[in-house]
Amino acid sequence: MIVTRFPPSPTGYLHVGGLRTALYNYLLARQQKGRFILRIEDTDRARYVEGAVENIIETLNWASIDHDEGPDIGGPNGPYTQSERLKIYKEKVQFLVEQGEAYHCFCTAERLTEMRERQQAHKEAPKYDRHCLRLAAEEVAKKLNAGEPSVIRHKVPGGKKVSWKDLVRDEVSFDSDLIDDQVLMKSDGYPTYHLANVIDDHSMEVTHVIRGEEWLSSTPKHILLYEAFGWEIPQFAHLPLLLNKDRSKLSKRQGDVAADDYRKKGYLPEALINFIALLGWHPGGDETQEIFSMEELIEKFSLEKVHKGGAVFDLEKLDWINWQWRRRKFDELPGEYEDKLLNLVENEIPANWRDDAELLKRCLKTVAEKVIKEPSTTVENLSFYFKEKVTIDAQLIANEKMKVDLPLAKNSLEKAFEALSAAPESSFDDEEALKTLLLELVEKLGIKNGQLLWPMRVALTGEQFSPGVFELLWALGKERSLERLKSAAESL
Ligand code: GLU
């Protein structure tokens, strides 16, 4: 059975790169009817952030990336939080010491610094000089008995080529001579990432380690540890880096990197997952297909199709995908178009806007795209319809480009008022009739369309951006439209 895992360190929010790692692990496990484990790697106590574990779990839940085993739900190979597994690490590292695969090191920080400076001066690669490996067994025992602080280091075998067939990057190989004798156990009794990660992946029966490219250089160290323990080595897959649009490494400076920020901004989980899935992967086949549901992703995902090169985090694409998902979810709502719109914004709008159901329906229709795209902007997009009084900004209504000055605006509004007053109520149910009527008026006045329609738009809304005049008149109805035109004309 395939077993994958996502082992974040609770050092802060869940990064979008972490979300992608979690997603790919999840997709593979679901597709292969395997298991997906969430494990918390909290052995670096200095970097522990209060609330991070909760945030990670909450974000994964929101994204529907659910795990089969984890700190919150338990499982057969728990505990799933590393700080609760210290006994296990101690026991296992002891085994390595007994096997001669690891050794105690008593070097002080000063000695290590001195050593490093010496190596630097000689232009040598910084590497532990194995001073303590040469200590006699009795001496080690004596120091331990005396309670001298020590760490345990991996005795990395020299002269070996450590290679593996990476499921994304193919053949990868490292020279073991370049690998330092890693600290496995710190003097405070906490394991390092390398030790805990390998022990846990083994004891949790992980078959596939799928993680970001930044862990690539850790993998040979892990492979040597698996060998030292005599354990089966899992498969590895290293995912490409996420990049900013300028192809630099994705950074906070160029936008949000916390998955949670996108949730807070109102992106749909379906959209964020869809977008994240395509960061470095596409199933092939129809190259133009960009919209995938979680079910489709589970069906189509494969590590062979993960790209080797970095993946650009393109916010415009995210917006586009989000829009597609909003549309799709809107279309799937039951009922007639207008009722669906009403449903969608039900919780967004003030109660008194519902007093005039006809007005609400009509004005919603005029901004439907915007509202479907971002329901949380409903009030902002509709409020001008519900204003008691529209205030006219003279600088807005006078528009040089449209050749509108204040006297012309006033005249246009007065003429529009006259023409529309004379029109039957029923013309206001018919945008085409309104259009014909107003374009005839333009002709009669001998002016350009904009010289009539722009002042009208501002008069009806008070805003710079709004739906077109015919739609506005249709939505507001005769009485309200005339009122607004009149009051605007009077104010100029
Ligand atoms: N704890 C590591 C992290 O924060 C896990 C890396 C791995 O998957 O091995 O990403």
Coordinates of C-alpha atoms and ligand atoms in Angstrom, one line a residue:
M1 CA 0.0 0.0 0.0
I2 CA 1.2 3.5 -0.8
V3 CA 1.7 5.7 2.3
T4 CA 2.5 9.4 1.9
R5 CA 2.9 12.0 4.5
F6 CA 3.0 15.8 5.1
P7 CA 5.3 16.7 8.0
P8 CA 5.2 20.5 8.5
S9 CA 7.3 22.2 11.2
P10 CA 5.0 24.5 13.2
T11 CA 7.2 27.6 12.7
G12 CA 4.4 29.8 11.4
Y13 CA 1.5 29.8 8.9
L14 CA 1.1 27.2 6.1
H15 CA 3.0 28.4 3.1
V16 CA 1.5 28.0 -0.3
G17 CA 4.4 25.7 -1.2
G18 CA 3.6 23.6 1.8
L19 CA 0.0 23.4 0.6
R20 CA 1.1 22.1 -2.7
T21 CA 3.3 19.5 -1.1
A22 CA 0.4 18.4 1.1
L23 CA -1.9 18.3 -1.9
Y24 CA 0.4 16.1 -4.1
N25 CA 0.9 13.7 -1.2
Y26 CA -2.8 13.6 -0.7
L27 CA -3.6 13.1 -4.4
L28 CA -1.3 10.2 -4.7
A29 CA -2.5 8.5 -1.6
R30 CA -6.2 8.9 -2.6
Q31 CA -5.6 7.8 -6.1
Q32 CA -3.7 4.6 -5.1
K33 CA -6.2 3.9 -2.2
G34 CA -3.3 4.4 0.2
R35 CA -2.9 6.4 3.4
F36 CA -2.0 10.0 3.9
I37 CA -0.4 11.0 7.2
L38 CA -0.1 14.4 8.9
R39 CA 2.9 14.6 11.2
I40 CA 4.1 17.6 13.2
E41 CA 7.9 18.1 13.2
D42 CA 8.3 20.3 16.2
T43 CA 11.8 19.3 17.4
D44 CA 13.2 22.8 16.8
R45 CA 11.8 24.3 20.0
A46 CA 13.3 27.7 19.4
R47 CA 11.3 28.2 16.2
Y48 CA 8.0 26.8 17.6
V49 CA 5.1 29.2 17.0
E50 CA 2.0 29.1 19.2
G51 CA -1.1 28.3 17.2
A52 CA 0.8 27.1 14.1
V53 CA -0.4 23.5 14.4
E54 CA -4.0 24.6 14.7
N55 CA -3.6 26.9 11.7
I56 CA -2.1 24.2 9.6
I57 CA -4.8 21.7 10.4
E58 CA -7.5 24.3 9.8
T59 CA -6.1 25.3 6.5
L60 CA -5.8 21.7 5.3
N61 CA -9.4 21.1 6.4
W62 CA -10.6 24.1 4.5
A63 CA -8.8 22.9 1.4
S64 CA -10.4 19.4 1.8
I65 CA -7.0 17.8 2.1
D66 CA -7.9 15.3 4.8
H67 CA -5.5 13.0 6.4
D68 CA -6.0 9.4 7.6
E69 CA -3.6 9.6 10.5
G70 CA -2.4 12.6 12.5
P71 CA -2.0 14.4 15.8
D72 CA -5.7 15.4 15.9
I73 CA -7.1 12.0 15.0
G74 CA -4.5 9.5 16.0
G75 CA -3.6 6.3 14.1
P76 CA -1.8 3.0 14.5
N77 CA 1.7 4.4 14.4
G78 CA 1.4 7.5 16.6
P79 CA 2.0 9.7 18.3
Y80 CA 2.2 12.0 15.3
T81 CA 3.9 14.9 17.0
Q82 CA 7.6 14.5 17.2
S83 CA 8.1 16.1 20.7
E84 CA 6.0 13.2 22.0
R85 CA 8.3 10.6 20.4
L86 CA 11.5 11.5 22.2
K87 CA 11.8 8.0 23.8
I88 CA 11.7 6.4 20.4
Y89 CA 14.5 8.5 19.0
K90 CA 16.6 7.9 22.0
E91 CA 16.3 4.2 21.7
K92 CA 16.9 4.1 18.0
V93 CA 20.0 6.4 18.1
Q94 CA 21.4 4.3 20.9
F95 CA 21.1 1.4 18.5
L96 CA 23.2 3.3 15.9
V97 CA 25.8 4.1 18.6
E98 CA 26.0 0.4 19.5
Q99 CA 26.4 -0.5 15.8
G100 CA 29.3 1.9 15.4
E101 CA 27.2 4.0 13.0
A102 CA 27.0 7.0 15.3
Y103 CA 29.2 8.4 18.1
H104 CA 29.1 10.9 21.0
C105 CA 30.7 14.2 20.4
F106 CA 31.7 16.4 23.3
C107 CA 33.2 19.3 21.4
T108 CA 32.4 22.7 22.7
A109 CA 31.0 25.5 20.6
E110 CA 34.3 27.3 20.9
R111 CA 36.2 24.3 19.6
L112 CA 33.9 24.0 16.7
T113 CA 34.2 27.6 15.8
E114 CA 37.9 27.5 16.0
M115 CA 37.9 24.4 13.8
R116 CA 35.7 26.1 11.2
E117 CA 37.9 29.1 11.1
R118 CA 40.9 27.0 10.6
Q119 CA 39.2 25.1 7.7
Q120 CA 38.1 28.4 6.2
A121 CA 41.7 29.7 6.4
H122 CA 42.9 26.6 4.5
K123 CA 40.0 26.9 2.0
E124 CA 38.7 23.5 3.1
A125 CA 35.0 22.6 3.1
P126 CA 33.6 23.1 6.6
K127 CA 33.2 19.6 8.1
Y128 CA 33.5 18.1 11.5
D129 CA 37.0 16.8 12.0
R130 CA 36.0 13.7 13.9
H131 CA 38.0 14.7 16.9
C132 CA 35.6 12.7 19.2
L133 CA 35.4 9.7 17.0
R134 CA 39.0 9.0 18.1
L135 CA 38.1 9.0 21.8
A136 CA 38.6 5.7 23.5
A137 CA 35.4 3.9 24.7
E138 CA 36.4 4.3 28.4
E139 CA 36.9 7.9 27.9
V140 CA 33.5 8.4 26.3
A141 CA 31.9 6.4 29.2
K142 CA 33.8 8.5 31.7
K143 CA 32.6 11.8 30.1
L144 CA 29.0 10.5 29.9
N145 CA 29.1 9.4 33.5
A146 CA 30.4 12.8 34.5
G147 CA 27.4 14.3 32.8
E148 CA 29.5 16.2 30.2
P149 CA 27.1 17.6 27.6
S150 CA 27.3 15.8 24.3
V151 CA 25.6 15.4 20.9
I152 CA 25.4 12.2 18.8
R153 CA 26.8 12.4 15.3
H154 CA 26.3 10.1 12.4
K155 CA 29.5 8.4 11.3
V156 CA 29.0 9.2 7.6
P157 CA 30.8 6.5 5.5
G158 CA 33.3 8.1 3.2
G159 CA 34.0 7.3 -0.5
K160 CA 30.5 6.4 -1.4
K161 CA 28.3 7.5 -4.2
V162 CA 24.8 8.0 -2.8
S163 CA 22.3 7.9 -5.6
W164 CA 18.6 7.3 -6.0
K165 CA 16.1 7.5 -8.8
D166 CA 14.0 10.5 -8.0
L167 CA 10.4 10.2 -9.2
V168 CA 10.6 13.8 -10.5
R169 CA 14.2 14.4 -11.2
D170 CA 15.4 11.0 -12.3
E171 CA 18.9 9.9 -11.3
V172 CA 20.4 12.1 -8.5
S173 CA 23.7 11.4 -7.0
F174 CA 25.9 12.9 -4.2
D175 CA 29.4 12.1 -3.1
S176 CA 29.4 11.0 0.6
D177 CA 32.8 12.6 1.2
L178 CA 31.1 15.9 1.0
I179 CA 28.6 15.1 3.7
D180 CA 29.4 16.2 7.2
D181 CA 29.0 13.9 10.2
Q182 CA 25.5 15.1 10.9
V183 CA 24.3 15.8 14.5
L184 CA 21.5 13.3 15.0
M185 CA 20.8 14.0 18.7
K186 CA 21.2 17.3 20.3
S187 CA 22.6 17.8 23.8
D188 CA 19.1 18.7 25.1
G189 CA 17.8 15.2 24.1
Y190 CA 16.0 16.4 21.1
P191 CA 16.6 14.7 17.8
T192 CA 17.6 16.8 14.7
Y193 CA 15.3 16.9 11.7
H194 CA 17.3 14.2 9.9
L195 CA 17.1 11.6 12.6
A196 CA 13.5 12.1 13.5
N197 CA 12.3 12.3 9.9
V198 CA 13.9 9.0 9.0
I199 CA 12.8 7.2 12.1
D200 CA 9.3 8.4 11.7
D201 CA 9.0 7.8 8.0
H202 CA 10.2 4.2 8.6
S203 CA 8.0 3.5 11.6
M204 CA 4.9 5.1 10.0
E205 CA 5.5 2.9 6.9
V206 CA 5.9 5.8 4.5
T207 CA 6.5 4.5 1.0
H208 CA 6.7 7.8 -0.9
V209 CA 8.5 10.9 0.4
I210 CA 7.2 13.8 -1.7
R211 CA 8.7 17.2 -0.7
G212 CA 10.1 20.5 -2.0
E213 CA 13.3 20.8 -3.8
E214 CA 14.9 22.6 -0.9
W215 CA 15.2 19.2 0.8
L216 CA 17.1 17.6 -2.0
S217 CA 20.5 17.9 -0.2
S218 CA 19.0 16.2 2.9
T219 CA 18.1 13.1 1.0
P220 CA 21.6 11.5 0.7
K221 CA 21.9 12.0 4.5
H222 CA 18.6 10.3 5.0
I223 CA 19.5 7.4 2.6
L224 CA 22.7 6.8 4.6
L225 CA 20.7 6.7 7.8
Y226 CA 18.3 4.2 6.3
E227 CA 21.3 2.1 5.4
A228 CA 22.8 2.5 8.8
F229 CA 19.6 1.2 10.4
G230 CA 19.3 -1.5 7.8
W231 CA 15.8 -0.3 6.7
E232 CA 14.1 -0.2 3.4
I233 CA 14.5 3.1 1.6
P234 CA 11.3 4.9 0.5
Q235 CA 10.9 6.4 -2.9
F236 CA 11.7 10.1 -3.2
A237 CA 10.2 12.9 -5.3
H238 CA 11.4 16.5 -5.1
L239 CA 9.0 19.1 -6.3
P240 CA 10.1 22.2 -8.2
L241 CA 10.5 25.6 -6.5
L242 CA 7.7 28.1 -6.6
L243 CA 8.8 31.3 -8.3
N244 CA 7.7 34.9 -8.5
K245 CA 6.7 36.2 -11.9
D246 CA 10.3 37.5 -12.4
R247 CA 11.5 33.9 -11.8
S248 CA 13.1 34.8 -8.4
K249 CA 12.2 32.4 -5.5
L250 CA 8.7 33.1 -4.3
S251 CA 8.9 35.6 -1.6
K252 CA 6.6 37.5 0.7
R253 CA 7.8 40.8 -0.8
Q254 CA 5.9 40.1 -4.0
G255 CA 2.6 38.9 -2.6
D256 CA 1.0 36.7 -0.1
V257 CA 2.7 33.4 0.6
A258 CA 0.5 32.1 3.4
A259 CA -2.3 29.8 2.2
D260 CA -4.5 31.4 4.9
D261 CA -4.3 34.8 3.3
Y262 CA -6.0 33.5 0.2
R263 CA -8.7 32.0 2.3
K264 CA -9.2 35.3 4.1
K265 CA -9.3 37.2 0.9
G266 CA -12.3 35.1 -0.1
Y267 CA -10.8 32.7 -2.7
L268 CA -12.7 29.5 -3.0
P269 CA -10.9 26.4 -1.7
E270 CA -11.7 24.7 -5.0
A271 CA -10.0 27.5 -6.9
L272 CA -6.9 27.7 -4.7
I273 CA -6.4 23.9 -4.9
N274 CA -7.0 23.9 -8.7
F275 CA -4.4 26.7 -9.0
I276 CA -1.9 25.1 -6.6
A277 CA -2.2 21.7 -8.4
L278 CA -1.1 23.3 -11.6
L279 CA 2.1 24.8 -10.1
G280 CA 4.5 22.4 -11.7
W281 CA 2.1 19.8 -12.9
H282 CA -0.4 19.2 -15.7
P283 CA -1.9 15.8 -16.7
G284 CA -1.2 16.4 -20.4
G285 CA -3.8 15.3 -22.9
D286 CA -5.9 18.4 -23.5
E287 CA -3.3 21.1 -22.7
T288 CA -5.9 23.8 -22.7
Q289 CA -7.8 22.3 -19.8
E290 CA -7.1 24.4 -16.7
I291 CA -10.1 23.7 -14.5
F292 CA -9.9 20.5 -12.4
S293 CA -12.1 19.4 -9.5
M294 CA -10.5 17.5 -6.6
E295 CA -12.0 14.3 -8.0
E296 CA -10.4 14.9 -11.4
L297 CA -7.1 15.8 -9.8
I298 CA -7.2 12.5 -7.8
E299 CA -7.9 10.6 -11.0
K300 CA -5.3 12.3 -13.1
F301 CA -2.4 13.0 -10.8
S302 CA 0.9 11.4 -11.5
L303 CA 4.4 12.2 -10.3
E304 CA 5.9 11.5 -13.8
K305 CA 4.0 14.6 -15.0
V306 CA 5.5 16.9 -12.4
H307 CA 7.8 19.3 -14.1
K308 CA 11.5 19.6 -13.2
G309 CA 11.7 23.4 -13.7
G310 CA 10.4 26.0 -11.3
A311 CA 6.7 27.0 -11.4
V312 CA 5.6 30.6 -11.6
F313 CA 3.1 31.7 -9.1
D314 CA 0.8 33.8 -11.3
L315 CA -1.9 35.7 -9.4
E316 CA -3.7 36.6 -12.5
K317 CA -4.2 33.0 -13.3
L318 CA -5.4 32.4 -9.7
D319 CA -8.0 35.1 -10.2
W320 CA -9.1 33.7 -13.5
I321 CA -9.4 30.2 -12.0
N322 CA -11.3 31.6 -9.0
W323 CA -13.7 33.3 -11.4
Q324 CA -14.2 30.1 -13.3
W325 CA -15.1 28.3 -10.1
R326 CA -17.4 31.0 -8.9
R327 CA -19.3 30.8 -12.2
R328 CA -19.4 27.0 -12.1
K329 CA -20.7 27.0 -8.5
F330 CA -23.2 29.7 -9.4
D331 CA -24.5 27.8 -12.4
E332 CA -24.9 24.7 -10.2
L333 CA -27.1 26.5 -7.7
P334 CA -30.7 25.4 -8.0
G335 CA -33.4 27.7 -9.2
E336 CA -33.8 30.6 -11.7
Y337 CA -31.0 33.0 -12.4
E338 CA -32.5 35.8 -10.4
D339 CA -33.2 33.7 -7.4
K340 CA -29.7 32.3 -7.5
L341 CA -28.4 35.8 -7.5
L342 CA -30.5 36.7 -4.5
N343 CA -29.4 33.5 -2.7
L344 CA -25.8 34.3 -3.3
V345 CA -25.9 37.7 -1.7
E346 CA -28.4 36.9 1.0
N347 CA -26.0 37.3 3.8
E348 CA -24.1 40.2 2.3
I349 CA -26.8 42.9 2.1
P350 CA -28.5 45.0 4.7
A351 CA -32.1 43.9 5.6
N352 CA -33.8 47.0 4.4
W353 CA -32.5 46.5 0.8
R354 CA -35.0 43.7 0.7
D355 CA -38.0 46.0 1.2
D356 CA -38.2 46.6 -2.5
A357 CA -37.7 43.1 -4.0
E358 CA -38.2 44.3 -7.6
L359 CA -35.5 47.0 -7.3
L360 CA -33.1 44.6 -5.6
K361 CA -33.6 41.9 -8.3
R362 CA -33.1 44.4 -11.1
C363 CA -30.1 46.1 -9.7
L364 CA -28.4 42.8 -8.8
K365 CA -28.8 41.8 -12.4
T366 CA -26.9 44.9 -13.6
V367 CA -23.9 44.0 -11.5
A368 CA -24.3 40.2 -11.7
E369 CA -20.8 39.5 -13.0
K370 CA -19.1 41.4 -10.2
V371 CA -21.3 39.9 -7.6
I372 CA -20.8 36.3 -8.8
K373 CA -17.1 36.9 -9.0
E374 CA -16.9 38.3 -5.5
P375 CA -20.1 38.1 -3.4
S376 CA -18.4 40.1 -0.7
T377 CA -18.3 43.1 -2.9
T378 CA -22.1 43.2 -3.3
V379 CA -22.7 46.1 -1.0
E380 CA -19.9 48.2 -2.5
N381 CA -21.3 47.5 -6.0
L382 CA -24.9 48.2 -5.2
S383 CA -25.0 50.9 -2.6
F384 CA -25.5 53.7 -5.0
Y385 CA -28.9 52.2 -5.9
F386 CA -30.1 52.4 -2.4
K387 CA -28.8 55.9 -1.5
E388 CA -31.5 58.4 -0.4
K389 CA -29.8 61.2 -2.2
V390 CA -27.1 61.1 -4.8
T391 CA -24.5 63.8 -4.5
I392 CA -23.0 65.1 -7.7
D393 CA -19.4 65.9 -8.0
A394 CA -19.1 68.7 -10.4
Q395 CA -15.6 67.7 -11.3
L396 CA -16.8 64.2 -12.2
I397 CA -19.7 65.2 -14.3
A398 CA -17.7 67.8 -16.3
N399 CA -15.6 65.6 -18.5
E400 CA -13.2 67.1 -20.9
K401 CA -12.7 64.0 -22.9
M402 CA -16.4 63.6 -23.5
K403 CA -16.7 67.3 -24.1
V404 CA -19.1 67.8 -21.2
D405 CA -19.0 71.1 -19.3
L406 CA -21.4 72.1 -16.5
P407 CA -23.9 74.1 -18.6
L408 CA -24.1 71.3 -21.1
A409 CA -24.5 68.7 -18.4
K410 CA -27.3 70.7 -16.9
N411 CA -29.0 71.1 -20.2
S412 CA -28.7 67.4 -21.1
L413 CA -30.1 66.3 -17.7
E414 CA -33.1 68.7 -18.1
K415 CA -33.8 67.4 -21.6
A416 CA -33.5 63.8 -20.5
F417 CA -35.9 64.5 -17.7
E418 CA -38.4 66.0 -20.1
A419 CA -38.2 63.2 -22.6
L420 CA -38.4 60.4 -19.9
S421 CA -41.2 62.1 -18.1
A422 CA -43.3 61.9 -21.3
A423 CA -42.4 58.2 -21.8
P424 CA -44.9 55.6 -20.6
E425 CA -44.0 53.7 -17.5
S426 CA -43.7 50.5 -19.5
S427 CA -40.7 51.8 -21.4
F428 CA -38.7 51.4 -18.2
D429 CA -39.2 47.7 -18.5
D430 CA -37.6 47.7 -21.9
E431 CA -34.0 48.7 -22.2
E432 CA -34.3 48.8 -26.0
A433 CA -37.1 51.3 -25.9
L434 CA -35.1 53.5 -23.5
K435 CA -32.2 53.3 -25.9
T436 CA -34.2 54.3 -28.9
L437 CA -35.8 57.2 -27.0
L438 CA -32.5 58.6 -25.7
L439 CA -30.6 58.2 -29.0
E440 CA -33.4 60.1 -30.7
L441 CA -32.9 62.8 -28.1
V442 CA -29.2 62.9 -28.8
E443 CA -29.9 63.5 -32.5
K444 CA -32.5 66.1 -31.8
L445 CA -30.0 68.0 -29.5
G446 CA -27.3 67.7 -32.1
I447 CA -24.8 66.4 -29.5
K448 CA -22.7 63.3 -29.1
N449 CA -23.9 60.2 -27.3
G450 CA -21.5 60.8 -24.4
Q451 CA -22.7 64.3 -24.0
L452 CA -26.1 63.1 -22.9
L453 CA -25.3 59.7 -21.5
W454 CA -22.3 60.6 -19.3
P455 CA -24.0 63.3 -17.3
M456 CA -27.0 60.9 -16.9
R457 CA -24.8 58.2 -15.6
V458 CA -23.3 60.4 -13.0
A459 CA -26.7 61.8 -12.1
L460 CA -28.2 58.4 -11.6
T461 CA -25.3 57.0 -9.6
G462 CA -23.0 59.7 -8.4
E463 CA -20.2 57.3 -9.3
Q464 CA -17.4 57.2 -11.8
F465 CA -17.9 53.5 -12.6
S466 CA -21.3 52.0 -13.0
P467 CA -23.5 50.0 -15.4
G468 CA -24.7 51.7 -18.6
V469 CA -27.5 54.3 -18.6
F470 CA -30.2 52.1 -20.1
E471 CA -29.6 49.4 -17.5
L472 CA -29.6 51.9 -14.8
L473 CA -32.9 53.4 -15.9
W474 CA -34.4 49.9 -16.2
A475 CA -33.2 49.0 -12.7
L476 CA -34.2 52.2 -11.0
G477 CA -37.6 52.5 -12.7
K478 CA -39.3 55.7 -13.8
E479 CA -40.0 57.5 -10.5
R480 CA -36.5 57.1 -9.0
S481 CA -34.7 57.8 -12.3
L482 CA -36.6 61.1 -12.8
E483 CA -36.0 62.1 -9.2
R484 CA -32.3 61.6 -9.5
L485 CA -32.1 63.4 -12.9
K486 CA -34.0 66.3 -11.6
S487 CA -32.1 66.7 -8.4
A488 CA -28.8 66.5 -10.2
A489 CA -29.8 69.1 -12.8
E490 CA -30.9 71.4 -10.0
S491 CA -27.6 71.0 -8.1
L492 CA -25.6 72.2 -11.1
Ligands
GLU1 N1 9.6 19.4 8.6 C1 10.0 19.5 7.3 C2 9.3 20.7 6.7 O1 9.1 21.6 7.5 C3 9.7 18.3 6.5 C4 10.5 18.1 5.2 C5 10.2 16.7 4.7 O2 9.2 16.5 4.0 O3 11.0 15.8 4.9 O4 9.0 20.9 5.6

